[in-house]
Coordinates of C-alpha atoms in Angstrom, one line a residue:
Chain A
M961 CA 84.1 42.5 135.1
R962 CA 82.5 39.4 133.5
L963 CA 85.8 38.7 131.9
K964 CA 87.5 38.6 135.3
V965 CA 84.7 36.4 136.7
L966 CA 85.2 33.9 133.9
I967 CA 89.0 33.9 134.2
L968 CA 89.0 33.3 138.0
K969 CA 86.5 30.5 137.7
E970 CA 88.5 28.9 134.9
W971 CA 91.7 28.9 136.9
A972 CA 89.9 27.7 140.0
E973 CA 88.6 24.8 138.0
L974 CA 91.6 24.0 135.9
F975 CA 94.1 23.8 138.7
R976 CA 91.9 21.4 140.6
I977 CA 92.6 18.9 137.8
K978 CA 95.8 17.2 138.9
M979 CA 96.7 16.0 135.4
V980 CA 96.4 19.6 134.1
L981 CA 98.4 21.0 137.0
Y982 CA 101.2 18.4 136.7
G983 CA 101.2 18.7 132.9
C984 CA 101.6 22.5 133.1
L985 CA 104.5 22.1 135.6
F986 CA 106.2 19.2 134.0
M987 CA 106.9 20.8 130.6
P988 CA 108.6 23.9 131.9
L989 CA 110.7 22.0 134.4
F990 CA 111.7 19.4 131.8
M991 CA 112.6 21.9 129.1
G992 CA 114.3 24.3 131.5
G993 CA 116.2 21.4 133.0
F994 CA 117.2 20.2 129.6
A995 CA 118.4 23.7 128.6
G996 CA 120.4 23.9 131.8
W997 CA 121.9 20.5 131.2
M998 CA 123.0 21.6 127.7
V999 CA 124.8 24.7 129.2
W1000 CA 126.4 22.5 131.9
Q1001 CA 127.7 20.1 129.2
G1002 CA 129.3 23.0 127.3
R1003 CA 130.8 24.7 130.3
A1004 CA 134.4 23.8 129.4
L1005 CA 134.0 24.9 125.7
P1006 CA 135.5 28.0 124.3
A1007 CA 133.3 31.2 124.3
E1008 CA 132.0 30.7 120.8
G1009 CA 130.9 27.1 121.5
Q1010 CA 129.2 28.2 124.7
A1011 CA 127.4 30.9 122.9
A1012 CA 126.1 28.5 120.3
L1013 CA 124.9 26.1 123.0
F1014 CA 123.3 28.9 124.9
N1015 CA 121.5 30.1 121.8
A1016 CA 120.2 26.6 121.2
A1017 CA 119.1 26.3 124.8
L1018 CA 117.2 29.6 124.6
L1019 CA 115.0 28.2 121.7
Y1020 CA 113.3 25.9 124.3
F1021 CA 111.9 29.0 125.9
L1022 CA 110.2 29.9 122.6
V1023 CA 108.6 26.4 122.3
L1024 CA 107.4 26.4 125.9
P1025 CA 104.9 29.2 125.8
V1026 CA 102.9 27.4 123.1
M1027 CA 102.6 24.0 124.7
I1028 CA 100.7 25.0 127.8
P1029 CA 98.0 27.1 126.0
V1030 CA 97.3 24.3 123.6
T1031 CA 96.6 21.9 126.5
L1032 CA 94.4 24.4 128.3
G1033 CA 92.8 26.0 125.2
V1034 CA 91.7 22.8 123.6
Y1035 CA 89.8 21.7 126.6
S1036 CA 88.1 25.1 127.1
V1037 CA 85.0 24.8 124.9
V1038 CA 84.9 21.0 124.4
G1039 CA 85.2 20.7 128.2
E1040 CA 82.2 22.9 128.7
K1041 CA 80.3 20.8 126.2
E1042 CA 81.3 17.6 127.8
Q1043 CA 80.2 18.5 131.3
G1044 CA 77.0 20.2 130.1
T1045 CA 77.9 23.7 131.3
L1046 CA 77.9 25.3 127.9
E1047 CA 74.2 25.9 127.7
P1048 CA 73.8 27.6 131.1
L1049 CA 77.0 29.6 130.3
L1050 CA 75.6 30.8 127.0
A1051 CA 72.3 31.6 128.7
T1052 CA 74.1 34.2 130.8
P1053 CA 74.8 37.8 129.6
L1054 CA 78.4 36.8 128.7
S1055 CA 79.3 37.9 125.2
D1056 CA 81.1 35.9 122.6
L1057 CA 84.1 38.2 122.8
E1058 CA 84.2 37.9 126.6
L1059 CA 84.0 34.1 126.3
F1060 CA 86.6 33.8 123.6
L1061 CA 89.0 36.4 125.0
G1062 CA 88.6 35.2 128.6
K1063 CA 89.3 31.6 127.8
S1064 CA 92.3 32.6 125.7
I1065 CA 93.8 34.7 128.6
V1066 CA 93.2 31.7 130.9
A1067 CA 95.4 29.6 128.7
V1068 CA 98.1 32.3 128.0
V1069 CA 98.9 33.7 131.5
P1070 CA 100.0 30.5 133.2
A1071 CA 102.1 29.6 130.2
L1072 CA 103.9 33.0 130.3
V1073 CA 104.3 33.0 134.1
L1074 CA 105.8 29.5 134.1
T1075 CA 108.0 30.2 131.0
W1076 CA 109.4 33.4 132.5
A1077 CA 109.9 31.9 135.9
V1078 CA 111.8 28.9 134.5
F1079 CA 113.8 31.3 132.2
G1080 CA 114.8 33.2 135.3
L1081 CA 115.9 30.0 137.1
F1082 CA 117.8 29.0 134.0
L1083 CA 119.7 32.2 133.8
L1084 CA 120.5 32.0 137.5
A1085 CA 121.8 28.4 137.2
A1086 CA 123.7 29.2 134.0
S1087 CA 125.5 32.1 135.6
Q1088 CA 126.6 29.8 138.3
M1089 CA 127.5 26.9 136.0
I1090 CA 129.6 28.7 133.4
P1091 CA 133.0 29.8 134.9
G1092 CA 133.0 33.2 133.3
G1093 CA 129.3 33.8 133.7
I1094 CA 126.8 34.0 130.8
P1095 CA 128.7 34.6 127.5
A1096 CA 128.8 38.2 126.5
G1097 CA 126.3 39.1 123.7
V1098 CA 124.1 36.0 124.1
L1099 CA 121.4 37.8 126.1
S1100 CA 121.0 40.4 123.4
L1101 CA 118.0 42.7 122.9
P1102 CA 116.6 40.4 120.1
W1103 CA 116.7 37.4 122.4
L1104 CA 115.1 39.3 125.3
L1105 CA 112.4 40.6 122.9
S1106 CA 111.9 37.0 121.7
I1107 CA 111.4 35.8 125.2
F1108 CA 109.4 38.7 126.6
A1109 CA 107.5 40.0 123.5
L1110 CA 107.4 37.2 121.0
S1111 CA 106.4 34.6 123.5
P1112 CA 103.2 36.2 124.6
L1113 CA 102.2 36.6 120.9
M1114 CA 103.0 32.9 120.2
A1115 CA 101.2 31.8 123.4
L1116 CA 98.1 33.9 122.3
F1117 CA 98.3 32.4 118.8
A1118 CA 98.4 28.9 120.3
A1119 CA 95.5 29.6 122.6
L1120 CA 93.4 31.1 119.9
V1121 CA 94.0 28.2 117.5
A1122 CA 93.2 25.7 120.2
M1123 CA 90.1 27.7 121.1
L1124 CA 89.0 27.7 117.5
I1125 CA 89.5 24.0 117.2
S1126 CA 87.8 23.4 120.5
S1127 CA 84.7 25.5 119.6
R1128 CA 84.3 23.6 116.2
S1129 CA 84.9 20.1 117.6
T1130 CA 82.3 17.7 118.7
D1131 CA 84.8 15.5 120.4
S1132 CA 87.7 16.2 122.6
R1133 CA 89.9 13.6 121.1
A1134 CA 89.5 15.1 117.6
A1135 CA 90.2 18.5 119.1
Y1136 CA 93.5 17.4 120.6
Q1137 CA 94.6 15.9 117.3
F1138 CA 94.0 19.1 115.4
A1139 CA 95.5 21.2 118.1
G1140 CA 99.0 20.3 116.9
L1141 CA 98.6 23.1 114.4
A1142 CA 98.9 25.6 117.1
V1143 CA 102.6 24.9 117.7
V1144 CA 103.6 25.8 114.1
P1145 CA 104.6 29.5 114.7
S1146 CA 107.0 28.5 117.5
L1147 CA 108.7 26.1 115.2
I1148 CA 109.4 28.8 112.6
P1149 CA 112.2 30.6 114.7
L1150 CA 113.5 27.2 115.6
I1151 CA 113.8 26.2 111.9
V1152 CA 115.2 29.6 110.8
Y1153 CA 117.7 29.9 113.6
S1154 CA 118.8 26.3 113.1
A1155 CA 119.2 26.8 109.3
R1156 CA 121.0 30.1 109.6
L1157 CA 123.2 28.9 112.5
T1158 CA 123.2 32.4 113.7
A1159 CA 122.0 34.3 116.7
V1160 CA 118.6 36.0 116.6
D1161 CA 118.4 39.3 115.0
L1162 CA 116.0 42.2 115.6
K1163 CA 114.6 42.2 112.1
F1164 CA 113.4 38.6 112.3
V1165 CA 111.9 39.2 115.7
A1166 CA 110.1 42.3 114.4
I1167 CA 108.8 40.5 111.3
E1168 CA 107.5 37.5 113.2
G1169 CA 106.1 39.7 115.9
G1170 CA 104.2 41.8 113.3
I1171 CA 102.9 38.7 111.5
L1172 CA 101.7 37.1 114.8
L1173 CA 100.1 40.4 115.8
V1174 CA 98.0 40.4 112.6
L1175 CA 97.3 36.7 112.8
N1176 CA 96.1 37.0 116.4
A1177 CA 93.8 39.8 115.6
A1178 CA 92.5 37.9 112.6
L1179 CA 92.1 34.7 114.7
L1180 CA 90.2 36.5 117.4
F1181 CA 87.9 38.1 114.8
L1182 CA 87.4 34.7 113.1
G1183 CA 86.9 32.9 116.3
I1184 CA 84.1 35.1 117.4
K1185 CA 82.6 35.1 113.9
I1186 CA 82.4 31.3 113.7
F1187 CA 81.5 30.8 117.3
Q1188 CA 77.9 30.0 116.5
R1189 CA 76.1 29.6 119.8
E1190 CA 73.1 27.7 118.3
E1191 CA 75.2 25.5 116.1
I1192 CA 77.3 24.5 119.2
L1193 CA 74.1 23.8 121.2
T1194 CA 72.3 21.8 118.5
R1195 CA 75.2 20.0 116.9
W1196 CA 76.7 18.8 120.2
K1197 CA 74.8 15.7 121.5
Chain B
M1477 CA 44.2 34.3 140.4
G1478 CA 45.2 37.9 139.5
F1479 CA 47.7 38.2 136.8
S1480 CA 49.5 41.3 135.6
P1481 CA 47.9 42.6 132.4
D1482 CA 51.1 42.5 130.3
P1483 CA 52.5 39.2 129.3
L1484 CA 56.1 38.5 130.3
I1485 CA 56.3 35.8 127.6
L1486 CA 54.6 36.6 124.3
T1487 CA 55.1 34.6 121.1
R1488 CA 53.6 35.4 117.8
G1489 CA 53.9 32.8 115.0
L1490 CA 57.1 31.6 116.5
T1491 CA 58.6 29.0 114.2
R1492 CA 61.9 27.2 114.0
Y1493 CA 63.1 24.8 111.4
F1494 CA 66.3 22.7 111.6
E1495 CA 67.2 22.5 107.9
A1496 CA 63.9 21.3 106.3
R1497 CA 62.6 19.7 109.6
P1498 CA 60.1 21.8 111.5
A1499 CA 60.6 21.8 115.2
V1500 CA 58.1 24.5 116.2
V1501 CA 55.5 26.0 113.9
D1502 CA 53.4 29.1 114.3
L1503 CA 53.4 29.1 118.1
H1504 CA 51.2 31.8 119.7
L1505 CA 51.5 31.9 123.5
E1506 CA 51.2 34.4 126.3
V1507 CA 52.3 33.9 129.9
M1508 CA 51.5 36.6 132.4
A1509 CA 53.4 37.6 135.6
G1510 CA 52.3 35.3 138.4
E1511 CA 51.3 32.6 136.0
V1512 CA 52.7 29.1 135.5
L1513 CA 52.1 27.7 132.0
G1514 CA 52.8 24.0 131.5
L1515 CA 54.1 23.0 128.1
L1516 CA 53.2 19.4 127.4
G1517 CA 54.1 17.3 124.4
P1518 CA 55.8 14.1 123.3
N1519 CA 59.5 13.8 122.8
G1520 CA 60.5 15.9 119.7
A1521 CA 57.4 18.1 120.1
G1522 CA 59.5 21.3 120.2
K1523 CA 59.4 22.1 123.9
T1524 CA 63.2 22.4 124.3
T1525 CA 63.5 24.4 121.1
T1526 CA 60.8 26.7 122.4
V1527 CA 62.7 27.2 125.7
R1528 CA 65.9 27.8 123.8
M1529 CA 64.3 30.4 121.6
L1530 CA 62.8 32.2 124.6
A1531 CA 66.2 32.2 126.4
G1532 CA 67.8 33.8 123.4
L1533 CA 69.9 30.8 122.7
L1534 CA 68.3 29.9 119.3
A1535 CA 67.0 32.3 116.7
P1536 CA 63.5 31.7 115.4
S1537 CA 63.2 30.9 111.7
A1538 CA 60.0 33.0 111.6
G1539 CA 57.7 34.8 113.9
E1540 CA 58.7 36.7 117.0
A1541 CA 58.9 36.3 120.8
F1542 CA 59.1 38.9 123.5
V1543 CA 60.4 38.1 127.0
A1544 CA 60.0 40.7 129.7
G1545 CA 59.2 43.2 126.9
H1546 CA 62.3 42.5 124.9
S1547 CA 62.5 40.9 121.5
V1548 CA 64.5 37.6 121.6
T1549 CA 65.7 38.2 118.1
K1550 CA 66.6 41.9 118.2
E1551 CA 67.7 42.2 121.9
P1552 CA 68.9 38.8 123.1
E1553 CA 71.5 40.5 125.3
K1554 CA 68.6 42.2 127.2
V1555 CA 66.6 39.0 127.4
R1556 CA 69.2 36.9 129.0
P1557 CA 69.5 38.8 132.3
K1558 CA 65.7 38.6 132.7
V1559 CA 65.5 34.8 132.2
G1560 CA 66.4 31.9 134.5
V1561 CA 66.8 28.6 132.6
L1562 CA 66.8 25.1 134.1
S1563 CA 67.6 22.6 131.3
E1564 CA 66.8 19.0 131.3
N1565 CA 70.4 17.8 132.1
P1566 CA 71.9 20.8 133.9
G1567 CA 75.7 20.7 134.0
F1568 CA 78.0 22.1 136.7
Y1569 CA 81.7 22.5 137.3
K1570 CA 81.9 19.3 139.3
R1571 CA 85.3 20.0 140.9
L1572 CA 84.1 23.4 142.3
T1573 CA 81.9 23.7 145.4
V1574 CA 78.2 24.3 145.3
R1575 CA 78.8 27.9 146.5
R1576 CA 81.6 28.5 144.0
N1577 CA 79.4 27.3 141.1
L1578 CA 76.5 29.5 142.2
R1579 CA 78.8 32.5 142.8
F1580 CA 80.2 32.2 139.3
F1581 CA 76.8 32.3 137.6
A1582 CA 75.6 35.0 140.0
E1583 CA 78.5 37.3 139.2
L1584 CA 78.0 36.7 135.4
Y1585 CA 74.5 38.0 136.0
G1586 CA 75.9 41.0 137.9
V1587 CA 74.8 39.8 141.4
R1588 CA 77.7 40.7 143.7
D1589 CA 76.0 40.3 147.1
S1590 CA 77.0 37.0 148.7
R1591 CA 73.8 37.2 150.9
R1592 CA 71.8 36.5 147.7
I1593 CA 73.7 33.2 147.3
D1594 CA 73.0 32.3 150.9
E1595 CA 69.3 33.1 150.4
V1596 CA 69.0 31.0 147.3
L1597 CA 70.9 28.1 148.9
A1598 CA 68.6 28.2 151.8
L1599 CA 65.6 28.3 149.5
V1600 CA 66.6 25.1 147.8
K1601 CA 67.7 23.6 151.1
L1602 CA 71.4 23.3 150.1
S1603 CA 73.0 25.5 152.7
E1604 CA 74.6 22.6 154.5
R1605 CA 76.2 21.3 151.3
A1606 CA 77.5 24.8 150.2
E1607 CA 81.1 23.9 150.6
D1608 CA 81.0 20.4 149.1
P1609 CA 82.2 19.8 145.5
V1610 CA 79.3 19.4 143.1
A1611 CA 80.7 16.0 142.2
T1612 CA 79.5 14.7 145.6
L1613 CA 75.9 15.7 145.1
S1614 CA 73.2 13.3 144.0
K1615 CA 71.1 13.9 140.9
G1616 CA 68.3 15.3 142.9
L1617 CA 70.5 17.7 144.8
R1618 CA 72.1 18.8 141.5
Q1619 CA 68.6 19.5 140.2
R1620 CA 68.0 21.7 143.3
L1621 CA 71.2 23.5 142.6
A1622 CA 70.2 24.0 139.0
L1623 CA 67.0 25.6 140.3
A1624 CA 69.1 27.8 142.6
R1625 CA 71.2 28.8 139.6
A1626 CA 68.1 29.7 137.6
L1627 CA 66.8 31.8 140.5
V1628 CA 70.0 33.5 141.7
H1629 CA 69.6 36.7 139.7
D1630 CA 65.9 36.9 140.6
P1631 CA 64.7 36.7 137.0
Q1632 CA 61.2 37.8 135.8
V1633 CA 60.9 34.7 133.6
L1634 CA 61.7 31.1 134.6
L1635 CA 62.0 28.5 131.8
L1636 CA 62.0 25.0 133.4
D1637 CA 62.7 22.2 130.9
E1638 CA 61.8 18.9 132.5
P1639 CA 62.9 19.8 136.0
T1640 CA 62.0 16.4 137.5
S1641 CA 63.2 14.2 134.5
G1642 CA 65.3 11.3 135.6
L1643 CA 64.8 11.9 139.3
D1644 CA 63.6 9.2 141.7
P1645 CA 60.1 9.8 143.1
E1646 CA 61.4 11.3 146.3
A1647 CA 63.8 13.7 144.7
A1648 CA 61.1 14.6 142.1
K1649 CA 58.7 15.3 144.9
E1650 CA 61.2 17.6 146.6
V1651 CA 61.8 19.6 143.4
R1652 CA 58.0 19.8 142.9
E1653 CA 57.6 21.1 146.4
L1654 CA 60.3 23.7 145.8
L1655 CA 58.6 24.8 142.6
S1656 CA 55.2 25.2 144.3
E1657 CA 56.9 27.3 147.0
L1658 CA 58.5 29.8 144.6
S1659 CA 57.3 33.3 144.9
L1660 CA 55.2 33.9 141.8
A1661 CA 54.3 37.5 142.5
H1662 CA 56.4 39.0 139.7
R1663 CA 57.4 36.0 137.8
A1664 CA 56.2 34.1 134.8
I1665 CA 57.1 30.4 134.6
L1666 CA 57.1 28.1 131.6
L1667 CA 57.3 24.5 132.8
C1668 CA 58.0 21.8 130.2
T1669 CA 57.2 18.4 131.5
H1670 CA 56.1 14.9 130.6
N1671 CA 54.7 14.4 134.1
L1672 CA 51.0 15.1 133.8
P1673 CA 50.0 15.0 137.5
E1674 CA 52.9 17.4 138.1
A1675 CA 51.6 19.8 135.4
E1676 CA 48.1 19.6 136.8
R1677 CA 49.3 20.4 140.2
L1678 CA 51.7 23.2 139.4
C1679 CA 50.3 24.9 136.4
H1680 CA 47.6 27.5 136.0
R1681 CA 47.3 26.8 132.3
I1682 CA 48.4 24.0 130.0
A1683 CA 49.6 24.3 126.4
V1684 CA 49.9 21.0 124.5
L1685 CA 52.5 21.2 121.7
K1686 CA 53.2 18.7 118.9
T1687 CA 55.3 20.9 116.7
K1688 CA 52.2 23.1 116.5
L1689 CA 50.1 24.2 119.4
I1690 CA 47.2 21.8 119.7
A1691 CA 45.4 23.2 122.7
V1692 CA 45.8 25.7 125.5
G1693 CA 43.7 26.4 128.5
T1694 CA 43.3 25.6 132.2
P1695 CA 43.1 21.9 133.0
T1696 CA 39.4 22.2 133.7
E1697 CA 38.8 24.1 130.5
L1698 CA 40.6 21.5 128.5
K1699 CA 38.7 18.6 130.1
E1700 CA 35.4 20.3 129.5
R1701 CA 36.3 21.2 125.9
L1702 CA 37.4 17.7 125.1
F1703 CA 35.0 15.6 127.1
G1704 CA 32.2 17.8 128.3
R1705 CA 30.9 17.0 131.8
W1706 CA 29.7 13.6 132.6
V1707 CA 27.6 12.3 135.5
V1708 CA 27.7 8.7 136.6
V1709 CA 24.6 7.3 138.2
T1710 CA 24.9 3.9 139.7
L1711 CA 21.6 2.1 139.7
A1712 CA 20.3 -0.9 141.6
N1713 CA 18.0 -1.8 138.8
P1714 CA 19.6 -0.8 135.5
K1715 CA 17.2 -1.0 132.5
P1716 CA 18.1 0.1 128.9
E1717 CA 14.7 1.7 128.3
I1718 CA 15.4 4.3 131.0
I1719 CA 17.7 6.1 128.5
S1720 CA 15.0 6.7 125.9
A1721 CA 12.4 7.6 128.6
L1722 CA 14.7 10.2 130.1
N1723 CA 14.3 12.8 127.4
L1724 CA 15.8 15.8 129.1
P1725 CA 17.1 18.8 127.0
F1726 CA 20.3 19.3 129.0
V1727 CA 21.4 15.6 128.7
C1728 CA 23.5 15.6 125.5
N1729 CA 24.5 11.9 125.6
A1730 CA 23.6 8.8 127.6
S1731 CA 24.7 5.2 127.8
L1732 CA 24.4 2.3 130.1
D1733 CA 27.5 0.3 131.2
G1734 CA 26.4 -2.5 133.6
Q1735 CA 25.0 -0.7 136.6
K1736 CA 26.4 2.6 135.6
L1737 CA 24.3 5.1 133.7
L1738 CA 26.7 7.7 132.0
L1739 CA 25.1 11.0 131.2
A1740 CA 26.7 14.1 129.5
V1741 CA 25.2 17.0 131.3
E1742 CA 25.7 20.6 130.4
D1743 CA 25.8 22.0 134.0
P1744 CA 25.7 19.3 136.7
E1745 CA 25.4 21.8 139.6
R1746 CA 22.2 23.1 138.1
H1747 CA 20.8 20.1 136.4
N1748 CA 21.6 17.2 138.7
P1749 CA 18.6 17.7 141.0
I1750 CA 16.2 17.7 138.0
L1751 CA 18.0 14.6 136.7
V1752 CA 17.6 12.7 140.0
R1753 CA 13.9 13.6 140.2
K1754 CA 13.3 12.4 136.7
L1755 CA 15.1 9.1 137.3
V1756 CA 13.2 8.4 140.5
E1757 CA 10.0 9.2 138.6
L1758 CA 11.0 6.6 136.0
G1759 CA 11.4 4.0 138.7
A1760 CA 15.2 4.0 138.9
E1761 CA 16.7 3.0 142.2
I1762 CA 19.8 5.2 142.6
L1763 CA 22.7 3.9 144.7
Y1764 CA 25.2 6.7 144.0
I1765 CA 25.6 9.8 141.8
A1766 CA 28.9 11.5 141.0
E1767 CA 30.6 13.6 138.3
E1768 CA 33.0 11.5 136.3
E1769 CA 36.6 12.7 137.1
R1770 CA 38.8 13.2 134.0
T1771 CA 42.5 13.6 134.5
L1772 CA 45.0 15.7 132.5
E1773 CA 46.3 12.4 131.2
D1774 CA 42.9 11.7 129.6
V1775 CA 43.1 15.1 128.0
Y1776 CA 46.6 14.6 126.8
L1777 CA 46.1 11.2 125.4
E1778 CA 42.9 12.3 123.7
L1779 CA 44.7 15.3 122.1
M1780 CA 47.6 13.1 121.0
E1781 CA 45.0 10.8 119.3
G1782 CA 43.7 13.8 117.4
G1783 CA 41.0 15.1 119.7
N1784 CA 40.0 18.7 119.2
A1785 CA 40.0 21.1 122.1
A1786 CA 39.5 24.2 120.0

């Protein structure tokens, strides 16, 4: 119940910040639009060319879910420190697990909702733009798993890394600089797929998914372990 | 003044070091239900550290503290719901409304009834601003909201750290009035303040802290322990020889300062009539007689200069 209370408050607060709201909307629209533009450019290509472009366009939907959680996650603890709400928050019965998990969920859910919504719009637009519809075999099981199963794990990873940095930082600017680390896992499929010049395969999705699952569990454990209430209170001036 | 026999705040040898620097050393305190204890001390005396330890936010380096019967070290999760904390610079979610801020903290404490939020808002006289964003509130109004937040879950123990610090005199007066109106029946309040008249007015007992506890007692007890009780007799014909001629066993000390004869008297209520008779016998022409009023500020300054109130 406390988890839900925290999540609802966080969203109520975050989406009143216009820069955060516009920032969260801009990236999906920009990347989805760019992916759509790529498909539009290749609409006259033969089927193999269209498939290659389509594959490249889909990679944007793996990058997208990590960008929003980084923005929201980095601010989560540092933001509380900066507006002086961390001490009253820590004085409540909220546990470290609830605090850490709640703030991670706050960062992950909007990222996934927006990614999937823009992905749906992209598919709809692509099916209209390409004369023969979406090339056969492009929307394979590995790709759908990447978008719907790998993305949440990547988003959670990004949120947890951002939260860790946020809880250890004494300054929001430093936190934003370090938060770049959180996008690394989303770059891995980008690099692998680009290097192999091949469509995604189930084995790769399963391996990266497994690694992310373990990493996320480890990060959550580590995050709670190193979330030292009193250090945060006494170190932050 | 009838207090419950069991202390709601109990510390035994409570100590906290930050690396090698002692912040609080060997603190022994008790605060009963229905009692307001003022914690006075200079900056860096350990008041905020004490509050944080009692709120379960900082772990003691040594010693133990119990709040509402629970150990702050072994059961901090049981302590937190019993405590309301008002910190020196209370922060709020400025973009959210007054009511939304309060509802958030209320729900974290398990308070689901929205009528409680209305009650507390009415108590701190913020009902009319309930739907305004906190960003639009003045510092004084935010301090009232902070008090509402500390009270929203009806805690048994209130820890108030400098509740009037940084407020203009009018806002500080409003907060003080609110504090004095709080129902104390089942609550223990620890009030940290630099404002000595405020402490004298609101607190039943005063503890003076300077890393270690220097003195504790009611304001009257502290004044008597430090200064004794002094009677000032204003004379029309002051003469130094009157002091040596006085020779009364209950007069511990005497001096003449212009027209004023200052006398340390054990029990003015009982001894003043004898004193006046003796002075008249010695030919003194008495204009006025009064007990010298000492303030808590006198007590505090004396203690800070090394005075002993033990």
